[in-house]
Short mmCIF file of C-alpha atoms in Angstrom, two decimals:
data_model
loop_
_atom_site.label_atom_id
_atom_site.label_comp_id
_atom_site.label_asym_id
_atom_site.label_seq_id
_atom_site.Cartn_x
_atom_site.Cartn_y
_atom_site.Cartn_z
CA UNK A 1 50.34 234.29 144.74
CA UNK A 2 51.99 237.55 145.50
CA UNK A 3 55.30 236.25 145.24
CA UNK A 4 54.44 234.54 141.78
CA UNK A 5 53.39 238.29 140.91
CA UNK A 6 56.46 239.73 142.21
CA UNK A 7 58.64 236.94 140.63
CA UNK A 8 56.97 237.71 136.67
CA UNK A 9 57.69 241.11 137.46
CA UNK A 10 61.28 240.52 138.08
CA UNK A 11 61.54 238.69 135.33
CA UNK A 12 60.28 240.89 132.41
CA UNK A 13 62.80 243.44 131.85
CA UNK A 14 64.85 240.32 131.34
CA UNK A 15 62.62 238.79 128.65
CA UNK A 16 62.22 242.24 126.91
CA UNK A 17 65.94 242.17 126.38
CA UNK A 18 66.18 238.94 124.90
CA UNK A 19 63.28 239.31 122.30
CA UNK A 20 65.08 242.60 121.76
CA UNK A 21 68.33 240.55 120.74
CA UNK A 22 65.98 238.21 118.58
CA UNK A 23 64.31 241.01 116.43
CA UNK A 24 68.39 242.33 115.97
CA UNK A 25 70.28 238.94 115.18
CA UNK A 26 68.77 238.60 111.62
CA UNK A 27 69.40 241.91 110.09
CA UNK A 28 72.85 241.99 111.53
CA UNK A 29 73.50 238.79 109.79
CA UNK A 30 71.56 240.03 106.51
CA UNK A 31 73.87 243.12 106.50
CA UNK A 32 77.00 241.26 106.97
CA UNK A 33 76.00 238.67 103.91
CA UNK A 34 75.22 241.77 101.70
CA UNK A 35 78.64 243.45 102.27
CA UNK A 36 79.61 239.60 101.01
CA UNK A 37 77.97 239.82 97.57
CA UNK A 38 76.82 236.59 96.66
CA UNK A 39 79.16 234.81 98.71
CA UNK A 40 77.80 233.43 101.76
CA UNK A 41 80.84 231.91 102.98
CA UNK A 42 84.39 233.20 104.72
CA UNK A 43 86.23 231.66 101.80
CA UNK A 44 86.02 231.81 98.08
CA UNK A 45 86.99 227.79 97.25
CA UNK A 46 89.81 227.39 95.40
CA UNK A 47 89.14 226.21 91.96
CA UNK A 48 90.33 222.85 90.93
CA UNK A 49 93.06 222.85 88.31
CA UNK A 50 92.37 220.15 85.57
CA UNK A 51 94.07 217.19 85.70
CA UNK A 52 96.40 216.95 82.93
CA UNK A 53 96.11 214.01 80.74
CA UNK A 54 100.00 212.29 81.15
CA UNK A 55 100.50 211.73 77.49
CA UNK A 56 101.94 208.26 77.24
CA UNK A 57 105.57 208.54 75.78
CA UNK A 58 105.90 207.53 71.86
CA UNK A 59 106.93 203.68 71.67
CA UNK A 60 110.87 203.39 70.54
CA UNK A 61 111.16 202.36 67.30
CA UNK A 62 113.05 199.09 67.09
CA UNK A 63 116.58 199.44 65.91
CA UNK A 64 116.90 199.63 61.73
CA UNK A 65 117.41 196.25 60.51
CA UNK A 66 121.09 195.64 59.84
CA UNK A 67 120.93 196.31 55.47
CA UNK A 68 122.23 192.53 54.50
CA UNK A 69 125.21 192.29 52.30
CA UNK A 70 123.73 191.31 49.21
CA UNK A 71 121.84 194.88 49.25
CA UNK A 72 124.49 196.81 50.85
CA UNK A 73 127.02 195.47 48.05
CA UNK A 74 124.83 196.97 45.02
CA UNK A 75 124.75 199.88 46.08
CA UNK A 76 127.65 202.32 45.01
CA UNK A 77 127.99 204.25 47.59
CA UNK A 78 127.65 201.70 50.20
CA UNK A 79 129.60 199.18 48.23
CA UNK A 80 133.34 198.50 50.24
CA UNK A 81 136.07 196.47 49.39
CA UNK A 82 134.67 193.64 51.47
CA UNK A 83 131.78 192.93 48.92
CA UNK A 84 134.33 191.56 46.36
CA UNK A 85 133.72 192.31 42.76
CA UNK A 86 130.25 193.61 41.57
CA UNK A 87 128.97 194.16 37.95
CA UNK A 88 128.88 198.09 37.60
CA UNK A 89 126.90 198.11 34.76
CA UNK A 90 127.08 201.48 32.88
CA UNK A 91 128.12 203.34 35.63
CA UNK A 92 131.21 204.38 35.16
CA UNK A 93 132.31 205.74 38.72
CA UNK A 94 131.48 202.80 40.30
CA UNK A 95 133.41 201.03 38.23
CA UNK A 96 136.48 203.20 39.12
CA UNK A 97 135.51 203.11 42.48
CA UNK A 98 135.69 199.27 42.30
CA UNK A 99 139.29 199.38 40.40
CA UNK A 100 140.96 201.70 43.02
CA UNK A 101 139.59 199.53 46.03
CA UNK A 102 140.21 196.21 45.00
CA UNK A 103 144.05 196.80 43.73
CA UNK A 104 144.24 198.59 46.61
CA UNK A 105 143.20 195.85 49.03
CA UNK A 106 145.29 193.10 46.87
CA UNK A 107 148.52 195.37 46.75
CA UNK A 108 148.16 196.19 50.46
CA UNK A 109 146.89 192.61 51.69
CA UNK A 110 149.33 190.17 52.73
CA UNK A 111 148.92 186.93 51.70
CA UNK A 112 145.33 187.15 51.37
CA UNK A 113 144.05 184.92 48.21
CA UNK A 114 140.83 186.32 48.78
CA UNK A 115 141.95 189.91 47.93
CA UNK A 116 143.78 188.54 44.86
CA UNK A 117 140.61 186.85 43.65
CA UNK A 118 138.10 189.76 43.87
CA UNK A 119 140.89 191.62 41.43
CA UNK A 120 140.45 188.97 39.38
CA UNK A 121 136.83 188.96 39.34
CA UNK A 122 137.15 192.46 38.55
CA UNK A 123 139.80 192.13 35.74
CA UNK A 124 137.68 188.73 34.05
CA UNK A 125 135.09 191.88 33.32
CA UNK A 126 137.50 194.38 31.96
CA UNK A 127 138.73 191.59 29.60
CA UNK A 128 135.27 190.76 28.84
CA UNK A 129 134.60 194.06 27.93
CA UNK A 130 137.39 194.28 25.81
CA UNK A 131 136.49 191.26 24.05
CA UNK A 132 133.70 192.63 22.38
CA UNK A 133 134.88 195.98 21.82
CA UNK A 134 137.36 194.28 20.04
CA UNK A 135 135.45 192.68 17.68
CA UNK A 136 133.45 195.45 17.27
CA UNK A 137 136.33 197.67 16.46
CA UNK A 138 137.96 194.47 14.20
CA UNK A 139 134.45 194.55 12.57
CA UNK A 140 134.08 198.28 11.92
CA UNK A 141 137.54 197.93 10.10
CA UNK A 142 136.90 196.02 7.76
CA UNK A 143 133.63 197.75 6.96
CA UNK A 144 135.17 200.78 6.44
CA UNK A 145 138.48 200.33 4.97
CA UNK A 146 139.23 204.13 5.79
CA UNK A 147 139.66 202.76 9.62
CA UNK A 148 142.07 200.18 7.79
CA UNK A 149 145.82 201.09 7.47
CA UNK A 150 146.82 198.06 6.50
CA UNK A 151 144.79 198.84 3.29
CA UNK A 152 147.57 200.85 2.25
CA UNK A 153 150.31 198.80 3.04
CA UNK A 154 148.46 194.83 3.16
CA UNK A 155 152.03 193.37 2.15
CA UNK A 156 153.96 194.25 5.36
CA UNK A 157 150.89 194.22 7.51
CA UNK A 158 149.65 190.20 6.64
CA UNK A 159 152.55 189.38 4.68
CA UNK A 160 150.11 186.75 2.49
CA UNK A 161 151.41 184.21 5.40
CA UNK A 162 148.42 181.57 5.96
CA UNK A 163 147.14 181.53 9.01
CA UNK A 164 144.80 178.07 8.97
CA UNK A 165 144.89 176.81 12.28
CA UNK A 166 142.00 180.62 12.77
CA UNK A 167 139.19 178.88 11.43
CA UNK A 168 136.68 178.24 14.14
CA UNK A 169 135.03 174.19 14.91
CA UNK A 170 131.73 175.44 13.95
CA UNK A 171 132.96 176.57 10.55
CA UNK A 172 130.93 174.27 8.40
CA UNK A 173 127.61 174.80 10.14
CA UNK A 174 127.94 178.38 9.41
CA UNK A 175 128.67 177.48 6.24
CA UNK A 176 125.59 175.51 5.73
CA UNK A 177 123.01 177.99 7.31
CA UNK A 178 124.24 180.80 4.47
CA UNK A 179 123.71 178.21 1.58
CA UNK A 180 120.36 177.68 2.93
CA UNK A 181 120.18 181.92 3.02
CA UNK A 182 121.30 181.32 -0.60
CA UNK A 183 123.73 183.65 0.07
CA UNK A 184 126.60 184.64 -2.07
CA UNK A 185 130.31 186.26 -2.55
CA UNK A 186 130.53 189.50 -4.48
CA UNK A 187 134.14 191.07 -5.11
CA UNK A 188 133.86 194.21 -6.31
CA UNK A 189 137.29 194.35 -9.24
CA UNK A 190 139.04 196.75 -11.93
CA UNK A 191 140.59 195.19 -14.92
CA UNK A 192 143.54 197.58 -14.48
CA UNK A 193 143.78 196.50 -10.53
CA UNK A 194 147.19 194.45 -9.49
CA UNK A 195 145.99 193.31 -6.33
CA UNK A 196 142.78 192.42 -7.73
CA UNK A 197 144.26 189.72 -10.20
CA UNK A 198 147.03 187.86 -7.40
CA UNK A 199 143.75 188.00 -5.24
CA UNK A 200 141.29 186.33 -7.72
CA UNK A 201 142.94 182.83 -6.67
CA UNK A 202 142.82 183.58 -2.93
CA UNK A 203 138.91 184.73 -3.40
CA UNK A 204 138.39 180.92 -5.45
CA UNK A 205 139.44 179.27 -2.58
CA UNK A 206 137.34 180.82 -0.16
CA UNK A 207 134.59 180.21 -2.63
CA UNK A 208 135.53 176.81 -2.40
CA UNK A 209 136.29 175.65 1.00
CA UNK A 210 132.84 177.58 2.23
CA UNK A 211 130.51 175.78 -1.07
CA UNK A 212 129.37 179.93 -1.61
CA UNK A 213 129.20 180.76 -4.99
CA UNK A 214 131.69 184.05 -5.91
CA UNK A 215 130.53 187.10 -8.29
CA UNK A 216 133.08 189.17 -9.99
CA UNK A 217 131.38 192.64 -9.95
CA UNK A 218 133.63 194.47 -12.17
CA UNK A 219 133.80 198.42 -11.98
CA UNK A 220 134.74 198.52 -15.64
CA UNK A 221 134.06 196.36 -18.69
CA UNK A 222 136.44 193.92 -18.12
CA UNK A 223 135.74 190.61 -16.08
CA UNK A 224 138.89 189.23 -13.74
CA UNK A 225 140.17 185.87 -15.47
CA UNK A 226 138.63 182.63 -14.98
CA UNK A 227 135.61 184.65 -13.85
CA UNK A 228 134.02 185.52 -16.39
CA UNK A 229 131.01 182.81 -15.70
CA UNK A 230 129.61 185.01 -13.09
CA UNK A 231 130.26 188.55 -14.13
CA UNK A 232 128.50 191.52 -14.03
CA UNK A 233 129.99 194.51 -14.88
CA UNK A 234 130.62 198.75 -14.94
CA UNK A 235 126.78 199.80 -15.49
CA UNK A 236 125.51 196.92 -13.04
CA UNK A 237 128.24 196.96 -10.76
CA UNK A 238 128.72 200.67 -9.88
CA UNK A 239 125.48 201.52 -8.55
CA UNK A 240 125.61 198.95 -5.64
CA UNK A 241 129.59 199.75 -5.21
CA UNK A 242 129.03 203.55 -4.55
CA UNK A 243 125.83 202.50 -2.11
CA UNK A 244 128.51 200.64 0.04
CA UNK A 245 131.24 202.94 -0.66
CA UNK A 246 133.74 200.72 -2.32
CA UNK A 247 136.50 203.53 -2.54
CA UNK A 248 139.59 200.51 -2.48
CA UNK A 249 139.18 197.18 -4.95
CA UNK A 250 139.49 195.02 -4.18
CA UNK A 251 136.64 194.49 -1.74
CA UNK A 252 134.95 191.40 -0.95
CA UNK A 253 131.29 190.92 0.50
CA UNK A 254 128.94 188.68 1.99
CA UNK A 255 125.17 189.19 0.68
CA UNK A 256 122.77 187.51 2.45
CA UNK A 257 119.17 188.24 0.67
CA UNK A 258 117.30 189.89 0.46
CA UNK A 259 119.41 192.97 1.84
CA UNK A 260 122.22 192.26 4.21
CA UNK A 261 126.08 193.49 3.31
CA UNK A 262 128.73 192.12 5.52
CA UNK A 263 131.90 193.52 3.93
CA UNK A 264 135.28 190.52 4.79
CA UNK A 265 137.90 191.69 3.24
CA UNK A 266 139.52 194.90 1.25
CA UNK A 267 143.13 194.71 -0.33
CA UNK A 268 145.36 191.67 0.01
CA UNK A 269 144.27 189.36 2.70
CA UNK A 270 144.78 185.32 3.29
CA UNK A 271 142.00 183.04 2.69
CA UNK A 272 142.18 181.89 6.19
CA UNK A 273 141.43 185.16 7.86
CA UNK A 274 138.21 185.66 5.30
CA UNK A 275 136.53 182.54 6.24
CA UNK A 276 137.25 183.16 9.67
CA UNK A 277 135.72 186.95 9.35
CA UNK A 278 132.80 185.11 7.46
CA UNK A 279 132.06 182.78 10.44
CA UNK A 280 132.53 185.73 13.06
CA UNK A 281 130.56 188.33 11.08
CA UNK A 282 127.86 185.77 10.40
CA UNK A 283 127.81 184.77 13.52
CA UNK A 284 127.68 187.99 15.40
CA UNK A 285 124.86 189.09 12.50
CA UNK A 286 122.48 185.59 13.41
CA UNK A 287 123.16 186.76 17.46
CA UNK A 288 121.53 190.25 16.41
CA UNK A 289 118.97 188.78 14.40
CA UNK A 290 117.66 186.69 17.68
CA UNK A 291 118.33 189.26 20.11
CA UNK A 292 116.77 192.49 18.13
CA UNK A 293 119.29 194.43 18.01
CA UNK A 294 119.33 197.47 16.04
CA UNK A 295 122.99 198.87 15.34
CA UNK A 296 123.36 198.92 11.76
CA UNK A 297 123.92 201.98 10.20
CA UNK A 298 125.03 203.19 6.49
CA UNK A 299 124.56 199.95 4.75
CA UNK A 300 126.29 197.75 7.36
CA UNK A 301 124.40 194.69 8.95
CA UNK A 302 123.33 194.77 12.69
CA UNK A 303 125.51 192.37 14.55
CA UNK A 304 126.30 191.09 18.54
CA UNK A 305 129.31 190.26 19.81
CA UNK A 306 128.64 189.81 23.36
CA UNK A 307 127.92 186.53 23.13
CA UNK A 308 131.58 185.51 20.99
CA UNK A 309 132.80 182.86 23.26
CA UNK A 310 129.83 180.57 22.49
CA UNK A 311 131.36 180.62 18.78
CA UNK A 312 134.38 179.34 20.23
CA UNK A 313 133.08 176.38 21.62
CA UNK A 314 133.26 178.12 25.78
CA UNK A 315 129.88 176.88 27.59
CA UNK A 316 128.84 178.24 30.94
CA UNK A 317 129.95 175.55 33.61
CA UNK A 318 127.82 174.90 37.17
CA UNK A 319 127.57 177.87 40.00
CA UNK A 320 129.89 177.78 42.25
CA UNK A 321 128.86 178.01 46.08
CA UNK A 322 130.17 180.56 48.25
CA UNK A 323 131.97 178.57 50.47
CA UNK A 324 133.35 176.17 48.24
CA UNK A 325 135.47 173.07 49.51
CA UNK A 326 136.90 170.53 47.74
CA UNK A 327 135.82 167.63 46.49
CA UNK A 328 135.97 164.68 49.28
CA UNK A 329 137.27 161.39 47.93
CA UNK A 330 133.46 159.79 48.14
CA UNK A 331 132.82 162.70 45.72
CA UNK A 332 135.73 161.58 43.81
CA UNK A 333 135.40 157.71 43.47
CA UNK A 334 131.52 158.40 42.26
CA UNK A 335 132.72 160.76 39.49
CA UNK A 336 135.23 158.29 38.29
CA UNK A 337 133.05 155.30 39.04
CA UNK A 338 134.92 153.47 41.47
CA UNK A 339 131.99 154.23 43.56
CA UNK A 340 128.04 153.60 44.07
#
């Protein structure tokens, strides 16, 4: 029992010290976090940077479609040598553009048919071109006889030589539709005019060969001879004559009712080259009438000439392919029949 005693004894200082250390632990620790703030660890974390989104990269647009020919070749600036020929239209730069290239290429080319055909192609326009301005401009001449120097001079310019073999295969149709028009030939005379009288004959033949029935319309009193049946004359006959500006007799028209002029002839000119103006001019007048065209002007008829080489008797044929070939003899023996 007494060493028990003795042995608590001992032992207390050494309990007093550690509840001591106890009661001092916590507010060390509670000072330590306050110097701290609010952080109660060594460490701040580091903060965790977003992930950036990886944008995906933009799909590659497929290569541009290679423009085909057909497209590339209308369009002027694209347009090369290699396209061949191409209508320009109105445009007249590509149409120079065109000239330069192709007789180019054909000069330069050798031996190259292919060259030497797109010139062609190109040179079948210009002529087409100048077909109808052709007409146009032989039509405008003899409406106004001002454009007309062989008015002055008509004996060294036609010479009065016939010229028959003119007159075109569809002649007497024409013919016929203007009887049906009812319409008529008017020459427009003086009594005191030379050419007027060696004319009259010339101007009975027409009259004849076309079944139209001719009026003398005589800018004086006096009726041509052998005319005198249908005659009208100064007080009737100038009035019209002025409105169509009959400044040289003589002057013959075409009046188709109820309104239409078509002037065919002024001074000394062959009965060959009248019927053919009356078939051309009538012609090219019907084509307007269809199509709607508008282009008269100061008494003279609207008229078409693009369309000239159907008067002629020309047809449009088959297309041709773009590779053409030949024909093989199969194709030959069934065209002539020797084949089934």
């Amino acid at each position: 029992m007494t060493r028990l005693l003795a042995a608590l004894l001992c032992a207390l200082p050494l309990i007093a010290f550690a509840q001591t250390a106890e009661r001092e632990a916590p507010a060390t620790s509670l000072q330590q976090n306050a110097e701290k703030g609010w952080f109660f660890y060594e460490q701040a974390p580091k903060k965790e940077e977003p992930v950036a989104e990886q944008k995906q990269p933009a799909p590659t647009p497929p290569p541009p479609k290679e423009a085909k020919k057909e497209d590339k070749c209308k369009d002027p600036k694209a347009w090369t040598a290699d396209c061949g020929f191409v209508d320009p239209g109105k445009d007249m730069a590509f149409q120079e553009k065109e000239r330069d290239a192709l007789l180019q290429n054909m000069s330069l080319s050798n031996n190259d048919p292919k060259a030497v055909e797109a010139f062609q192609y190109y040179m079948r326009w210009v002529m087409g071109r100048a077909s109808e301005v052709a007409n146009l401009w032989y039509y405008n001449t003899v409406q106004n006889p001002d454009l007309d120097a062989s008015v002055n001079q008509p004996i060294s310019s036609f010479g009065l030589r016939l010229m028959t073999d003119v007159r075109s295969a569809n002649a007497q149709e024409m013919y016929a539709a203007l009887k049906k028009e009812d319409a008529i030939l008017i020459l427009f005379s003086r009594s005191d005019c030379e050419f007027c009288h060696s004319m009259a004959p010339t101007y009975q033949n027409v009259a004849h060969d076309t079944g139209l029935p001719l009026y003398d319309a005589s800018l004086d009193d006096t009726c041509l001879p052998g005319m005198t049946a249908n005659c009208r004359t100064g007080k009737d006959s100038i009035p019209p004559a002025e409105k169509l500006s009959v400044t040289t007799v003589p002057a013959l028209f075409l009046y188709i009712q109820p309104s239409t002029w078509i002037r065919v002839a002024t001074g000394v000119t062959d009965s060959a080259t009248i019927e053919g103006r009356i078939v051309s001019f009538f012609s090219a007048y019907r084509a307007a009438l269809l199509k709607g065209i508008s282009n008269g002007s100061q008494g003279r008829a609207s008229v078409d000439f693009s369309d000239a080489d159907k008067v002629s008797g020309n047809q449009k044929g088959v297309t041709a392919p773009a590779e053409s070939k030949l024909p093989t003899d199969d194709d030959v023996k069934k065209m002539l029949g020797d084949g089934k």
